[in-house]
Amino acid sequence: MTFRKEEFLRSLKHIAGQKFTWFAIFMVSLTATAFSTRTDDHYDTVVAEEAQEMEAPVLERLSNTDTELLTADEHANTPLPATELPRALPAEQPAAEADLTAKLPRISETASAPAKANKLIRYANSLMGTPYIYGGTSLKGFDCSGFIHHVFGTFDVELERSSRMQGTQGTEVALEEVQKGDLLFFTGTNPKLREVGHVGIVISEPGEPVSFIHSSSNGGVKVSELEGYYTTRYMFAKRML
């Protein structure tokens, strides 16, 4: 009896030991599974968070780029205010030319013919004594037609360069009707050759003896009267104003 009891107890201990072993194995398995699951979940969470952190700057940069592009387009389509619009600069006139132009007297287009003639004659008289230079048209010296061309040209009255061609311009007037500013045409030094070879500007008043200013080969710019030698050379008169 005692032997069987001891054998029974050993059997129970063996069974209990086996059950404990299986139970321990089962618990260890559950623990490992749970740990593995939590580890995987934790890993996935970390990866997701890192991905979000990496995406955030990229999205922010893309957003900023879109904003900058939109801002640039808006500026491109926005009209400039009137104060910022480029304005055309006035053309500059050379200083030397501007000074020369300012010093030259001008005849107003609305001025009467006598007023124009008076201004023209005042300027012509200011050139008294300028030497005679054949072919000259400047203040350094004039020939007869060069003097006429310069004086009238100063007041924007364009005449031909030669006395012969100047004689084809303007309106012919009788000698008895000449006024200040009219032109007197003469032959050259040979009165028998009836071709225009000399010219002068009338400076006398109507009713007075006719006098004129001209550039002569004998004395340069001077005043002469229509008498004697010049009477024999006289051909006709023209009005240019």
PDB file of N, CA and C in Angstrom, residues 138-212:
ATOM      1  N   SER A 138      30.562 133.483 -95.409  1.00  0.00           N
ATOM      2  CA  SER A 138      30.617 133.504 -93.947  1.00  0.00           C
ATOM      3  C   SER A 138      31.072 134.865 -93.454  1.00  0.00           C
ATOM      4  N   LEU A 139      31.110 135.003 -92.133  1.00  0.00           N
ATOM      5  CA  LEU A 139      31.514 136.267 -91.530  1.00  0.00           C
ATOM      6  C   LEU A 139      32.980 136.588 -91.793  1.00  0.00           C
ATOM      7  N   LYS A 140      33.730 135.622 -92.274  1.00  0.00           N
ATOM      8  CA  LYS A 140      35.126 135.884 -92.623  1.00  0.00           C
ATOM      9  C   LYS A 140      35.232 136.703 -93.901  1.00  0.00           C
ATOM     10  N   GLY A 141      34.217 136.627 -94.754  1.00  0.00           N
ATOM     11  CA  GLY A 141      34.216 137.375 -96.004  1.00  0.00           C
ATOM     12  C   GLY A 141      33.115 136.909 -96.937  1.00  0.00           C
ATOM     13  N   PHE A 142      32.604 137.833 -97.766  1.00  0.00           N
ATOM     14  CA  PHE A 142      31.520 137.529 -98.703  1.00  0.00           C
ATOM     15  C   PHE A 142      31.873 138.020-100.097  1.00  0.00           C
ATOM     16  N   ASP A 143      31.308 137.328-101.104  1.00  0.00           N
ATOM     17  CA  ASP A 143      31.191 137.973-102.409  1.00  0.00           C
ATOM     18  C   ASP A 143      29.784 138.561-102.444  1.00  0.00           C
ATOM     19  N   CYS A 144      29.371 139.168-103.576  1.00  0.00           N
ATOM     20  CA  CYS A 144      28.093 139.901-103.579  1.00  0.00           C
ATOM     21  C   CYS A 144      26.901 138.991-103.295  1.00  0.00           C
ATOM     22  N   SER A 145      26.803 137.872-104.008  1.00  0.00           N
ATOM     23  CA  SER A 145      25.662 136.976-103.814  1.00  0.00           C
ATOM     24  C   SER A 145      25.782 136.191-102.508  1.00  0.00           C
ATOM     25  N   GLY A 146      27.022 135.924-102.041  1.00  0.00           N
ATOM     26  CA  GLY A 146      27.215 135.250-100.759  1.00  0.00           C
ATOM     27  C   GLY A 146      26.709 136.096 -99.612  1.00  0.00           C
ATOM     28  N   PHE A 147      26.891 137.421 -99.715  1.00  0.00           N
ATOM     29  CA  PHE A 147      26.385 138.346 -98.696  1.00  0.00           C
ATOM     30  C   PHE A 147      24.860 138.311 -98.655  1.00  0.00           C
ATOM     31  N   ILE A 148      24.211 138.381 -99.820  1.00  0.00           N
ATOM     32  CA  ILE A 148      22.746 138.334 -99.883  1.00  0.00           C
ATOM     33  C   ILE A 148      22.230 137.003 -99.339  1.00  0.00           C
ATOM     34  N   HIS A 149      22.867 135.939 -99.756  1.00  0.00           N
ATOM     35  CA  HIS A 149      22.461 134.595 -99.323  1.00  0.00           C
ATOM     36  C   HIS A 149      22.553 134.464 -97.804  1.00  0.00           C
ATOM     37  N   HIS A 150      23.610 134.999 -97.213  1.00  0.00           N
ATOM     38  CA  HIS A 150      23.803 134.903 -95.767  1.00  0.00           C
ATOM     39  C   HIS A 150      22.773 135.735 -95.007  1.00  0.00           C
ATOM     40  N   VAL A 151      22.586 136.980 -95.424  1.00  0.00           N
ATOM     41  CA  VAL A 151      21.673 137.869 -94.694  1.00  0.00           C
ATOM     42  C   VAL A 151      20.242 137.346 -94.737  1.00  0.00           C
ATOM     43  N   PHE A 152      19.742 137.011 -95.902  1.00  0.00           N
ATOM     44  CA  PHE A 152      18.370 136.506 -96.000  1.00  0.00           C
ATOM     45  C   PHE A 152      18.241 135.130 -95.332  1.00  0.00           C
ATOM     46  N   GLY A 153      19.269 134.316 -95.480  1.00  0.00           N
ATOM     47  CA  GLY A 153      19.218 132.993 -94.852  1.00  0.00           C
ATOM     48  C   GLY A 153      19.179 133.064 -93.344  1.00  0.00           C
ATOM     49  N   THR A 154      19.793 134.110 -92.775  1.00  0.00           N
ATOM     50  CA  THR A 154      19.759 134.287 -91.325  1.00  0.00           C
ATOM     51  C   THR A 154      18.329 134.445 -90.829  1.00  0.00           C
ATOM     52  N   PHE A 155      17.463 134.965 -91.684  1.00  0.00           N
ATOM     53  CA  PHE A 155      16.058 135.174 -91.316  1.00  0.00           C
ATOM     54  C   PHE A 155      15.139 134.164 -91.996  1.00  0.00           C
ATOM     55  N   ASP A 156      15.701 132.999 -92.295  1.00  0.00           N
ATOM     56  CA  ASP A 156      14.924 131.876 -92.842  1.00  0.00           C
ATOM     57  C   ASP A 156      14.288 132.179 -94.192  1.00  0.00           C
ATOM     58  N   VAL A 157      14.892 133.073 -94.959  1.00  0.00           N
ATOM     59  CA  VAL A 157      14.451 133.318 -96.331  1.00  0.00           C
ATOM     60  C   VAL A 157      15.497 132.676 -97.237  1.00  0.00           C
ATOM     61  N   GLU A 158      15.121 131.593 -97.875  1.00  0.00           N
ATOM     62  CA  GLU A 158      16.083 130.832 -98.670  1.00  0.00           C
ATOM     63  C   GLU A 158      16.187 131.399-100.089  1.00  0.00           C
ATOM     64  N   LEU A 159      17.385 131.808-100.427  1.00  0.00           N
ATOM     65  CA  LEU A 159      17.660 132.303-101.776  1.00  0.00           C
ATOM     66  C   LEU A 159      18.748 131.441-102.405  1.00  0.00           C
ATOM     67  N   GLU A 160      18.807 131.495-103.720  1.00  0.00           N
ATOM     68  CA  GLU A 160      19.838 130.747-104.438  1.00  0.00           C
ATOM     69  C   GLU A 160      21.215 131.331-104.125  1.00  0.00           C
ATOM     70  N   ARG A 161      22.231 130.567-104.438  1.00  0.00           N
ATOM     71  CA  ARG A 161      23.595 130.989-104.082  1.00  0.00           C
ATOM     72  C   ARG A 161      24.164 132.045-105.041  1.00  0.00           C
ATOM     73  N   SER A 162      23.891 131.960-106.325  1.00  0.00           N
ATOM     74  CA  SER A 162      24.485 132.900-107.285  1.00  0.00           C
ATOM     75  C   SER A 162      23.542 134.069-107.554  1.00  0.00           C
ATOM     76  N   SER A 163      24.110 135.224-107.913  1.00  0.00           N
ATOM     77  CA  SER A 163      23.288 136.407-108.211  1.00  0.00           C
ATOM     78  C   SER A 163      22.393 136.152-109.420  1.00  0.00           C
ATOM     79  N   ARG A 164      22.882 135.426-110.385  1.00  0.00           N
ATOM     80  CA  ARG A 164      22.075 135.134-111.572  1.00  0.00           C
ATOM     81  C   ARG A 164      20.831 134.328-111.190  1.00  0.00           C
ATOM     82  N   MET A 165      20.983 133.320-110.343  1.00  0.00           N
ATOM     83  CA  MET A 165      19.838 132.508-109.929  1.00  0.00           C
ATOM     84  C   MET A 165      18.939 133.274-108.964  1.00  0.00           C
ATOM     85  N   GLN A 166      19.512 134.126-108.134  1.00  0.00           N
ATOM     86  CA  GLN A 166      18.693 134.954-107.246  1.00  0.00           C
ATOM     87  C   GLN A 166      17.789 135.874-108.061  1.00  0.00           C
ATOM     88  N   GLY A 167      18.277 136.283-109.223  1.00  0.00           N
ATOM     89  CA  GLY A 167      17.482 137.149-110.093  1.00  0.00           C
ATOM     90  C   GLY A 167      16.251 136.466-110.647  1.00  0.00           C
ATOM     91  N   THR A 168      16.180 135.143-110.563  1.00  0.00           N
ATOM     92  CA  THR A 168      15.001 134.418-111.056  1.00  0.00           C
ATOM     93  C   THR A 168      13.940 134.246-109.963  1.00  0.00           C
ATOM     94  N   GLN A 169      14.243 134.681-108.750  1.00  0.00           N
ATOM     95  CA  GLN A 169      13.317 134.519-107.629  1.00  0.00           C
ATOM     96  C   GLN A 169      12.595 135.831-107.328  1.00  0.00           C
ATOM     97  N   GLY A 170      11.547 135.734-106.520  1.00  0.00           N
ATOM     98  CA  GLY A 170      10.824 136.920-106.075  1.00  0.00           C
ATOM     99  C   GLY A 170       9.930 137.527-107.142  1.00  0.00           C
ATOM    100  N   THR A 171       9.440 138.751-106.818  1.00  0.00           N
ATOM    101  CA  THR A 171       8.517 139.474-107.700  1.00  0.00           C
ATOM    102  C   THR A 171       9.188 140.759-108.187  1.00  0.00           C
ATOM    103  N   GLU A 172       9.161 140.985-109.482  1.00  0.00           N
ATOM    104  CA  GLU A 172       9.814 142.176-110.024  1.00  0.00           C
ATOM    105  C   GLU A 172       8.996 143.423-109.717  1.00  0.00           C
ATOM    106  N   VAL A 173       9.695 144.514-109.354  1.00  0.00           N
ATOM    107  CA  VAL A 173       9.037 145.792-109.053  1.00  0.00           C
ATOM    108  C   VAL A 173       9.758 146.906-109.823  1.00  0.00           C
ATOM    109  N   ALA A 174       9.015 147.993-110.072  1.00  0.00           N
ATOM    110  CA  ALA A 174       9.614 149.133-110.776  1.00  0.00           C
ATOM    111  C   ALA A 174      10.602 149.836-109.853  1.00  0.00           C
ATOM    112  N   LEU A 175      11.595 150.447-110.446  1.00  0.00           N
ATOM    113  CA  LEU A 175      12.611 151.126-109.646  1.00  0.00           C
ATOM    114  C   LEU A 175      11.990 152.217-108.782  1.00  0.00           C
ATOM    115  N   GLU A 176      10.944 152.888-109.299  1.00  0.00           N
ATOM    116  CA  GLU A 176      10.299 153.958-108.553  1.00  0.00           C
ATOM    117  C   GLU A 176       9.520 153.431-107.335  1.00  0.00           C
ATOM    118  N   GLU A 177       9.304 152.123-107.260  1.00  0.00           N
ATOM    119  CA  GLU A 177       8.492 151.542-106.181  1.00  0.00           C
ATOM    120  C   GLU A 177       9.300 150.681-105.210  1.00  0.00           C
ATOM    121  N   VAL A 178      10.601 150.705-105.341  1.00  0.00           N
ATOM    122  CA  VAL A 178      11.395 149.837-104.465  1.00  0.00           C
ATOM    123  C   VAL A 178      11.286 150.277-103.010  1.00  0.00           C
ATOM    124  N   GLN A 179      11.375 149.282-102.116  1.00  0.00           N
ATOM    125  CA  GLN A 179      11.290 149.499-100.670  1.00  0.00           C
ATOM    126  C   GLN A 179      12.508 148.870 -99.991  1.00  0.00           C
ATOM    127  N   LYS A 180      12.622 149.151 -98.700  1.00  0.00           N
ATOM    128  CA  LYS A 180      13.685 148.510 -97.918  1.00  0.00           C
ATOM    129  C   LYS A 180      13.570 146.993 -98.030  1.00  0.00           C
ATOM    130  N   GLY A 181      14.686 146.366 -98.254  1.00  0.00           N
ATOM    131  CA  GLY A 181      14.689 144.910 -98.341  1.00  0.00           C
ATOM    132  C   GLY A 181      14.588 144.371 -99.748  1.00  0.00           C
ATOM    133  N   ASP A 182      14.192 145.221-100.716  1.00  0.00           N
ATOM    134  CA  ASP A 182      14.171 144.762-102.108  1.00  0.00           C
ATOM    135  C   ASP A 182      15.612 144.580-102.605  1.00  0.00           C
ATOM    136  N   LEU A 183      15.761 143.793-103.649  1.00  0.00           N
ATOM    137  CA  LEU A 183      17.085 143.546-104.217  1.00  0.00           C
ATOM    138  C   LEU A 183      17.233 144.265-105.555  1.00  0.00           C
ATOM    139  N   LEU A 184      18.397 144.872-105.747  1.00  0.00           N
ATOM    140  CA  LEU A 184      18.744 145.505-107.014  1.00  0.00           C
ATOM    141  C   LEU A 184      19.764 144.622-107.726  1.00  0.00           C
ATOM    142  N   PHE A 185      19.512 144.372-109.017  1.00  0.00           N
ATOM    143  CA  PHE A 185      20.402 143.505-109.799  1.00  0.00           C
ATOM    144  C   PHE A 185      21.131 144.337-110.859  1.00  0.00           C
ATOM    145  N   PHE A 186      22.411 144.042-111.000  1.00  0.00           N
ATOM    146  CA  PHE A 186      23.286 144.780-111.908  1.00  0.00           C
ATOM    147  C   PHE A 186      24.033 143.806-112.818  1.00  0.00           C
ATOM    148  N   THR A 187      24.611 144.387-113.867  1.00  0.00           N
ATOM    149  CA  THR A 187      25.518 143.586-114.699  1.00  0.00           C
ATOM    150  C   THR A 187      26.829 143.400-113.939  1.00  0.00           C
ATOM    151  N   GLY A 188      27.740 142.683-114.560  1.00  0.00           N
ATOM    152  CA  GLY A 188      29.080 142.615-113.994  1.00  0.00           C
ATOM    153  C   GLY A 188      29.797 143.933-114.218  1.00  0.00           C
ATOM    154  N   THR A 189      31.087 143.917-114.155  1.00  0.00           N
ATOM    155  CA  THR A 189      31.858 145.154-114.310  1.00  0.00           C
ATOM    156  C   THR A 189      31.767 145.735-115.715  1.00  0.00           C
ATOM    157  N   ASN A 190      31.307 144.939-116.683  1.00  0.00           N
ATOM    158  CA  ASN A 190      31.135 145.428-118.054  1.00  0.00           C
ATOM    159  C   ASN A 190      29.652 145.676-118.314  1.00  0.00           C
ATOM    160  N   PRO A 191      29.211 146.963-118.318  1.00  0.00           N
ATOM    161  CA  PRO A 191      27.791 147.263-118.498  1.00  0.00           C
ATOM    162  C   PRO A 191      27.234 146.799-119.836  1.00  0.00           C
ATOM    163  N   LYS A 192      28.085 146.633-120.822  1.00  0.00           N
ATOM    164  CA  LYS A 192      27.607 146.234-122.139  1.00  0.00           C
ATOM    165  C   LYS A 192      27.157 144.769-122.173  1.00  0.00           C
ATOM    166  N   LEU A 193      27.679 143.982-121.226  1.00  0.00           N
ATOM    167  CA  LEU A 193      27.285 142.577-121.160  1.00  0.00           C
ATOM    168  C   LEU A 193      26.081 142.494-120.238  1.00  0.00           C
ATOM    169  N   ARG A 194      24.865 142.447-120.819  1.00  0.00           N
ATOM    170  CA  ARG A 194      23.638 142.559-120.034  1.00  0.00           C
ATOM    171  C   ARG A 194      23.236 141.221-119.410  1.00  0.00           C
ATOM    172  N   GLU A 195      24.083 140.780-118.544  1.00  0.00           N
ATOM    173  CA  GLU A 195      23.792 139.595-117.746  1.00  0.00           C
ATOM    174  C   GLU A 195      24.001 139.928-116.273  1.00  0.00           C
ATOM    175  N   VAL A 196      23.178 139.333-115.424  1.00  0.00           N
ATOM    176  CA  VAL A 196      23.287 139.606-113.986  1.00  0.00           C
ATOM    177  C   VAL A 196      24.653 139.157-113.491  1.00  0.00           C
ATOM    178  N   GLY A 197      25.324 140.121-112.812  1.00  0.00           N
ATOM    179  CA  GLY A 197      26.637 139.807-112.259  1.00  0.00           C
ATOM    180  C   GLY A 197      26.872 140.426-110.890  1.00  0.00           C
ATOM    181  N   HIS A 198      25.854 141.172-110.382  1.00  0.00           N
ATOM    182  CA  HIS A 198      26.025 141.820-109.075  1.00  0.00           C
ATOM    183  C   HIS A 198      24.641 142.066-108.465  1.00  0.00           C
ATOM    184  N   VAL A 199      24.586 142.181-107.109  1.00  0.00           N
ATOM    185  CA  VAL A 199      23.305 142.366-106.422  1.00  0.00           C
ATOM    186  C   VAL A 199      23.534 143.101-105.104  1.00  0.00           C
ATOM    187  N   GLY A 200      22.530 143.892-104.702  1.00  0.00           N
ATOM    188  CA  GLY A 200      22.590 144.621-103.432  1.00  0.00           C
ATOM    189  C   GLY A 200      21.200 144.747-102.820  1.00  0.00           C
ATOM    190  N   ILE A 201      21.129 145.151-101.536  1.00  0.00           N
ATOM    191  CA  ILE A 201      19.861 145.268-100.800  1.00  0.00           C
ATOM    192  C   ILE A 201      19.510 146.742-100.635  1.00  0.00           C
ATOM    193  N   VAL A 202      18.287 147.106-101.020  1.00  0.00           N
ATOM    194  CA  VAL A 202      17.821 148.486-100.859  1.00  0.00           C
ATOM    195  C   VAL A 202      17.684 148.802 -99.374  1.00  0.00           C
ATOM    196  N   ILE A 203      18.222 149.956 -98.943  1.00  0.00           N
ATOM    197  CA  ILE A 203      18.109 150.366 -97.542  1.00  0.00           C
ATOM    198  C   ILE A 203      17.447 151.738 -97.404  1.00  0.00           C
ATOM    199  N   SER A 204      17.095 152.351 -98.528  1.00  0.00           N
ATOM    200  CA  SER A 204      16.503 153.694 -98.493  1.00  0.00           C
ATOM    201  C   SER A 204      14.988 153.621 -98.395  1.00  0.00           C
ATOM    202  N   GLU A 205      14.384 154.721 -97.899  1.00  0.00           N
ATOM    203  CA  GLU A 205      12.933 154.840 -97.821  1.00  0.00           C
ATOM    204  C   GLU A 205      12.383 155.260 -99.189  1.00  0.00           C
ATOM    205  N   PRO A 206      11.114 154.910 -99.481  1.00  0.00           N
ATOM    206  CA  PRO A 206      10.510 155.364-100.740  1.00  0.00           C
ATOM    207  C   PRO A 206      10.535 156.902-100.820  1.00  0.00           C
ATOM    208  N   GLY A 207      10.830 157.411-101.986  1.00  0.00           N
ATOM    209  CA  GLY A 207      10.913 158.859-102.183  1.00  0.00           C
ATOM    210  C   GLY A 207      12.317 159.393-101.993  1.00  0.00           C
ATOM    211  N   GLU A 208      13.172 158.660-101.330  1.00  0.00           N
ATOM    212  CA  GLU A 208      14.558 159.077-101.148  1.00  0.00           C
ATOM    213  C   GLU A 208      15.410 158.573-102.318  1.00  0.00           C
ATOM    214  N   PRO A 209      16.583 159.164-102.533  1.00  0.00           N
ATOM    215  CA  PRO A 209      17.505 158.586-103.520  1.00  0.00           C
ATOM    216  C   PRO A 209      17.801 157.136-103.146  1.00  0.00           C
ATOM    217  N   VAL A 210      17.785 156.283-104.131  1.00  0.00           N
ATOM    218  CA  VAL A 210      17.944 154.847-103.860  1.00  0.00           C
ATOM    219  C   VAL A 210      19.383 154.565-103.439  1.00  0.00           C
ATOM    220  N   SER A 211      19.489 153.915-102.278  1.00  0.00           N
ATOM    221  CA  SER A 211      20.797 153.466-101.792  1.00  0.00           C
ATOM    222  C   SER A 211      20.699 151.986-101.422  1.00  0.00           C
ATOM    223  N   PHE A 212      21.813 151.339-101.454  1.00  0.00           N
ATOM    224  CA  PHE A 212      21.799 149.885-101.196  1.00  0.00           C
ATOM    225  C   PHE A 212      23.098 149.456-100.506  1.00  0.00           C
TER     226      PHE A 212
END
